[in-house]
Amino acid sequence: MDPQIDPAAPLPSLPGHSSGGRLERILRAGKFAVTAELNPPDSADPRDVYDRALVLSEVCDAINATDASGANCHMSSVGICSLLTRAGYAVIMQISCRDRNRIAIQGDVLGAAAMGVQNILCLTGDGVQAGDQPEAKPVFDFDSTSLLKCIRGMRDEGKFLSGRKITVPPRVFLGGAANPFVPPYEHRAIHIGKKIAAGAQFIQTQYCYDVPMLRSFMDKVREQGLHEKAFFLIGVGPLPSSKTARWMRSNVPGVHIPDAVIERMEKSKNEKAEGKQLAIDLIQEIKEIDGVHGVHVMAYRQEEFVNEIIHASGVMKNRQPRRAPRPAEPVSVLA
């Protein structure tokens, strides 16, 4: 990021850019991008959001605000984005198709863009049976691909799905999710190609613990030229213990952890420290893969740990990421 640019000021529009956001600017400038995930609090206190965001903003280009991930209720993605955009943070608003129909989602997109959200990640969402309220009624009016098409139409054609005109279209950078580590492996790149054709401009993946498998996936991505049509950010996260690693491998859909990684954890004297070093090693190795444009670092409610990992990896060396001050007092809607 150019040092002469005021990080708190809106960025001017650039030719060929879909948004005025920092993440798109970083990626189109050819820099290695870093995003991180803010896990929303089970709280109505905005300070719980600001405290976590401040730690992440020191080491990343944009912060993902998750949308009831795992089908569990937390503070909403749009609520978190409202707080963070007003405080000057760069955010990626996640939208899950599970909980709202197309009318509500299109309204959320306009509202988010009005608040200053520049990036939207489109997700189908976990089924309600995965969460702690399985009696909830799922919606799934869209899936992630049709959601991408919808928002792209709102942005590029200035129309709702009904055909009604939008007076000021949302200027947003659109993303989709990928999971290179679930079978059928040979179809993963084809599936991502469909999302890119629907409007995805950046891709964030599930956790990567198997670099050879990732290399194979990226080979197929390059064969299809997808790395020239979208930016790929690979998911990375620390493993706190070998026990957790085994549990994740058995219970978290799409997470593939090789036996060699679990054995590495088991042989270490300090499993948490080894899990941290593993994440650092993965980031450094992933960075060298052709077609990879960045990493997306995740650790559930361990923002300080994410900060340490990104710092130690060296991928932000000589960079000046966005640093927004924590508001002295919570922003009040009634004030």
XYZ file of C-alpha atoms in Angstrom:
335
model
C 0.000 0.000 0.000
C 1.420 3.356 -0.984
C 2.666 5.161 2.161
C 1.396 8.527 0.926
C -2.210 7.285 0.856
C -4.214 8.080 3.969
C -5.424 4.631 5.105
C -8.589 6.123 6.554
C -9.588 7.921 3.342
C -11.690 6.358 0.578
C -9.575 5.176 -2.334
C -10.159 6.756 -5.754
C -11.646 4.649 -8.525
C -9.191 2.973 -10.891
C -9.875 1.754 -14.444
C -10.882 -1.904 -14.548
C -11.641 -2.081 -10.823
C -15.046 -3.231 -9.618
C -14.697 -1.539 -6.238
C -12.782 1.186 -4.494
C -11.490 -1.325 -1.954
C -7.978 -2.027 -0.758
C -8.135 -5.786 -1.264
C -8.825 -5.486 -4.984
C -6.138 -2.826 -5.315
C -3.558 -4.997 -3.550
C -4.358 -8.017 -5.710
C -4.423 -6.141 -9.011
C -1.091 -4.548 -8.107
C 0.417 -8.056 -7.993
C 1.114 -8.056 -4.256
C 0.640 -11.150 -2.088
C -2.596 -10.512 -0.212
C -3.425 -11.598 3.317
C -6.959 -11.867 4.650
C -8.081 -13.132 8.038
C -11.326 -14.217 9.627
C -13.035 -12.388 12.478
C -15.214 -14.841 14.338
C -18.258 -12.909 15.532
C -19.033 -12.667 19.233
C -22.068 -14.025 21.033
C -22.606 -10.521 22.297
C -24.281 -7.207 21.494
C -21.254 -5.230 22.692
C -19.435 -3.540 19.764
C -16.215 -3.477 21.787
C -16.000 -7.253 21.392
C -15.806 -6.690 17.631
C -13.366 -3.778 17.763
C -10.946 -5.610 20.058
C -10.686 -8.540 17.634
C -10.550 -6.404 14.507
C -7.722 -4.243 15.823
C -5.475 -7.277 16.291
C -6.201 -8.560 12.778
C -5.937 -5.215 10.990
C -2.243 -4.995 11.877
C -1.421 -8.002 9.686
C -3.976 -8.290 6.878
C -5.460 -6.461 3.919
C -9.103 -7.273 4.669
C -11.115 -8.929 7.433
C -13.798 -11.544 6.746
C -17.009 -11.126 8.733
C -18.521 -14.612 8.884
C -22.249 -15.240 8.429
C -23.454 -17.780 11.005
C -20.734 -20.244 10.033
C -21.448 -23.839 10.945
C -25.148 -22.859 11.089
C -24.603 -21.413 14.573
C -26.009 -18.036 15.559
C -23.607 -15.177 16.371
C -23.583 -11.434 15.722
C -24.578 -10.999 12.079
C -22.113 -10.386 9.269
C -23.924 -7.229 8.205
C -23.847 -5.963 11.807
C -20.112 -6.521 12.088
C -19.546 -4.827 8.730
C -21.594 -1.840 9.876
C -19.345 -1.410 12.908
C -16.060 -1.970 11.088
C -16.696 0.129 7.993
C -17.612 3.109 10.175
C -14.334 2.626 12.025
C -12.370 2.541 8.757
C -11.597 -1.162 8.384
C -11.523 -3.058 5.068
C -14.016 -5.911 5.350
C -15.242 -8.898 3.356
C -18.908 -9.482 4.069
C -19.848 -13.149 3.860
C -23.352 -13.981 2.672
C -24.755 -17.456 3.281
C -27.720 -18.586 1.193
C -29.058 -20.761 4.004
C -30.959 -18.165 6.014
C -32.422 -15.495 3.697
C -34.325 -15.388 0.438
C -33.413 -13.362 -2.650
C -35.433 -10.323 -1.575
C -33.604 -10.044 1.759
C -30.188 -10.781 0.233
C -30.486 -8.150 -2.508
C -31.514 -5.622 0.123
C -28.522 -6.591 2.282
C -26.184 -6.093 -0.676
C -27.424 -2.541 -1.248
C -27.300 -1.761 2.462
C -23.787 -3.158 2.791
C -22.533 -1.171 -0.202
C -24.095 1.974 1.264
C -22.168 1.348 4.514
C -18.883 1.094 2.613
C -18.524 -2.676 2.178
C -16.289 -3.223 -0.860
C -15.975 -7.035 -0.849
C -18.592 -9.802 -0.690
C -17.921 -13.542 -0.360
C -20.808 -15.677 -1.645
C -21.418 -18.985 0.150
C -24.100 -21.632 -0.057
C -23.796 -22.246 3.698
C -23.781 -25.280 5.945
C -27.060 -27.109 6.449
C -29.025 -26.285 9.599
C -28.436 -29.818 10.900
C -24.771 -28.869 11.383
C -25.608 -26.209 13.976
C -27.060 -26.051 17.463
C -30.591 -25.170 16.263
C -31.367 -27.983 13.793
C -35.094 -27.238 14.010
C -34.502 -23.989 12.064
C -36.079 -23.802 8.600
C -33.473 -23.554 5.825
C -34.091 -21.209 2.877
C -31.483 -21.866 0.150
C -33.349 -19.687 -2.342
C -29.917 -19.295 -3.984
C -26.780 -21.372 -4.043
C -23.373 -19.658 -4.151
C -23.210 -19.672 -7.957
C -26.660 -18.160 -8.502
C -25.922 -15.617 -5.754
C -22.778 -14.551 -7.621
C -24.795 -14.106 -10.808
C -27.392 -12.059 -8.953
C -24.933 -9.622 -7.365
C -22.920 -9.326 -10.578
C -26.135 -8.326 -12.351
C -26.910 -5.759 -9.662
C -23.432 -4.283 -10.049
C -22.848 -4.487 -13.812
C -26.371 -4.138 -15.181
C -27.830 -1.992 -12.406
C -30.897 -4.195 -12.027
C -32.612 -6.362 -9.433
C -33.526 -9.902 -10.453
C -37.023 -8.598 -11.172
C -35.567 -6.322 -13.844
C -36.296 -3.176 -11.833
C -33.585 -0.532 -12.147
C -31.143 0.247 -9.339
C -30.420 3.983 -9.306
C -26.896 3.608 -7.845
C -25.508 0.061 -8.268
C -23.257 -1.475 -5.596
C -19.531 -1.328 -6.400
C -18.260 -4.583 -4.921
C -15.454 -7.086 -5.483
C -17.020 -10.557 -5.587
C -15.592 -13.747 -4.100
C -16.403 -17.433 -3.967
C -15.211 -20.340 -1.851
C -13.326 -23.445 -2.973
C -12.494 -26.765 -1.406
C -9.677 -28.461 -3.325
C -9.402 -31.245 -0.733
C -12.659 -33.166 -1.182
C -13.405 -35.757 -3.858
C -13.891 -35.856 -6.744
C -10.578 -33.990 -6.841
C -10.408 -33.840 -10.624
C -13.660 -31.837 -10.698
C -12.692 -29.177 -8.162
C -11.140 -26.799 -10.697
C -14.104 -27.286 -13.056
C -16.478 -26.365 -10.215
C -14.458 -23.225 -9.449
C -14.490 -22.337 -13.131
C -18.296 -22.211 -12.982
C -18.163 -19.812 -10.027
C -15.685 -17.597 -11.846
C -17.924 -17.591 -14.916
C -20.799 -16.560 -12.636
C -18.868 -13.552 -11.332
C -16.282 -14.616 -8.717
C -13.204 -12.393 -8.903
C -11.375 -13.849 -5.919
C -11.441 -17.324 -4.383
C -10.825 -18.242 -0.739
C -10.246 -21.918 0.015
C -10.842 -24.276 2.918
C -7.888 -25.063 5.215
C -4.867 -26.473 3.382
C -2.693 -29.023 5.215
C -1.677 -31.027 2.160
C 0.579 -28.945 -0.103
C 1.091 -31.675 -2.761
C -2.688 -31.921 -3.136
C -2.887 -28.134 -3.417
C -0.183 -28.181 -6.098
C -2.215 -30.699 -8.077
C -5.304 -28.491 -7.779
C -3.378 -25.404 -8.889
C -1.969 -27.337 -11.863
C -5.547 -27.843 -13.047
C -6.393 -24.213 -12.273
C -3.502 -23.052 -14.479
C -4.382 -25.528 -17.229
C -7.803 -23.882 -17.481
C -6.374 -20.361 -17.158
C -8.471 -19.688 -14.059
C -5.569 -18.038 -12.209
C -5.728 -15.284 -14.854
C -9.462 -14.750 -14.340
C -9.609 -14.732 -10.522
C -7.294 -14.329 -7.536
C -6.691 -17.418 -5.377
C -6.217 -17.051 -1.606
C -5.426 -20.327 0.153
C -6.818 -21.111 3.602
C -4.308 -21.691 6.393
C -4.772 -22.228 10.116
C -2.870 -23.551 13.147
C -3.633 -26.920 14.733
C -3.643 -26.654 18.544
C -3.042 -30.387 19.076
C -2.948 -33.760 17.362
C -6.216 -34.638 19.108
C -7.897 -31.593 17.559
C -6.396 -32.481 14.188
C -7.903 -35.970 14.335
C -11.272 -34.550 15.382
C -11.248 -31.987 12.550
C -10.349 -34.642 10.008
C -13.292 -36.785 11.116
C -15.918 -34.129 11.804
C -15.320 -30.961 9.773
C -16.558 -31.338 6.179
C -13.861 -30.687 3.613
C -10.899 -30.664 5.996
C -8.176 -33.072 4.884
C -5.218 -33.562 7.249
C -2.548 -36.085 6.163
C -1.212 -38.660 8.622
C 2.244 -37.077 8.330
C 0.934 -33.791 9.738
C -0.676 -35.517 12.728
C 2.497 -37.515 13.356
C 4.515 -34.298 13.286
C 2.232 -32.876 15.971
C 2.395 -36.023 18.110
C 6.191 -36.166 18.037
C 6.626 -32.563 19.166
C 7.225 -31.627 22.805
C 4.881 -28.652 22.550
C 1.971 -29.391 20.215
C 0.561 -25.858 20.208
C 3.937 -24.366 19.285
C 4.339 -27.020 16.593
C 0.889 -26.172 15.221
C 1.917 -22.535 14.984
C 5.153 -23.435 13.190
C 3.212 -25.699 10.842
C 0.985 -22.778 9.817
C 4.048 -20.577 9.242
C 5.710 -23.271 7.137
C 2.533 -23.749 5.106
C 2.220 -20.029 4.352
C 5.820 -19.822 3.186
C 5.459 -22.912 0.993
C 2.077 -21.902 -0.440
C 3.416 -18.455 -1.331
C 5.775 -20.018 -3.865
C 3.087 -21.899 -5.824
C 2.411 -20.412 -9.244
C -1.092 -18.981 -9.487
C -1.539 -18.393 -5.753
C -2.185 -14.730 -4.978
C -2.491 -14.777 -1.190
C -3.516 -16.615 1.965
C -6.625 -16.546 4.129
C -5.675 -17.218 7.763
C -8.261 -18.684 10.131
C -8.176 -19.685 13.800
C -11.441 -19.777 15.720
C -11.455 -16.892 18.231
C -7.656 -16.766 18.339
C -7.003 -13.424 16.657
C -3.779 -12.816 18.600
C -2.462 -16.187 17.436
C -3.283 -15.302 13.818
C -1.398 -12.031 14.262
C 1.704 -13.873 15.495
C 1.594 -16.419 12.667
C 1.327 -13.821 9.904
C 4.091 -11.707 11.427
C 6.394 -14.711 11.773
C 5.714 -15.918 8.224
C 7.241 -12.757 6.788
C 4.611 -12.371 4.043
C 3.783 -8.834 5.170
C 7.420 -7.729 5.341
C 7.888 -4.175 4.045
C 4.123 -3.794 3.817
C 1.967 -1.281 5.652
C -1.394 -2.963 6.207
C -4.478 -1.051 7.213
C -4.433 -0.028 10.877
C -7.648 1.521 12.140
C -7.893 2.930 15.648
C -10.296 1.351 18.083
C -13.088 3.853 18.782
C -12.822 5.384 22.231
C -16.532 4.788 22.732
C -18.835 2.287 21.012
C -20.752 3.818 18.103
C -24.386 4.225 19.128
C -27.215 4.197 16.630
C -29.165 6.425 19.017
C -26.421 9.023 19.428
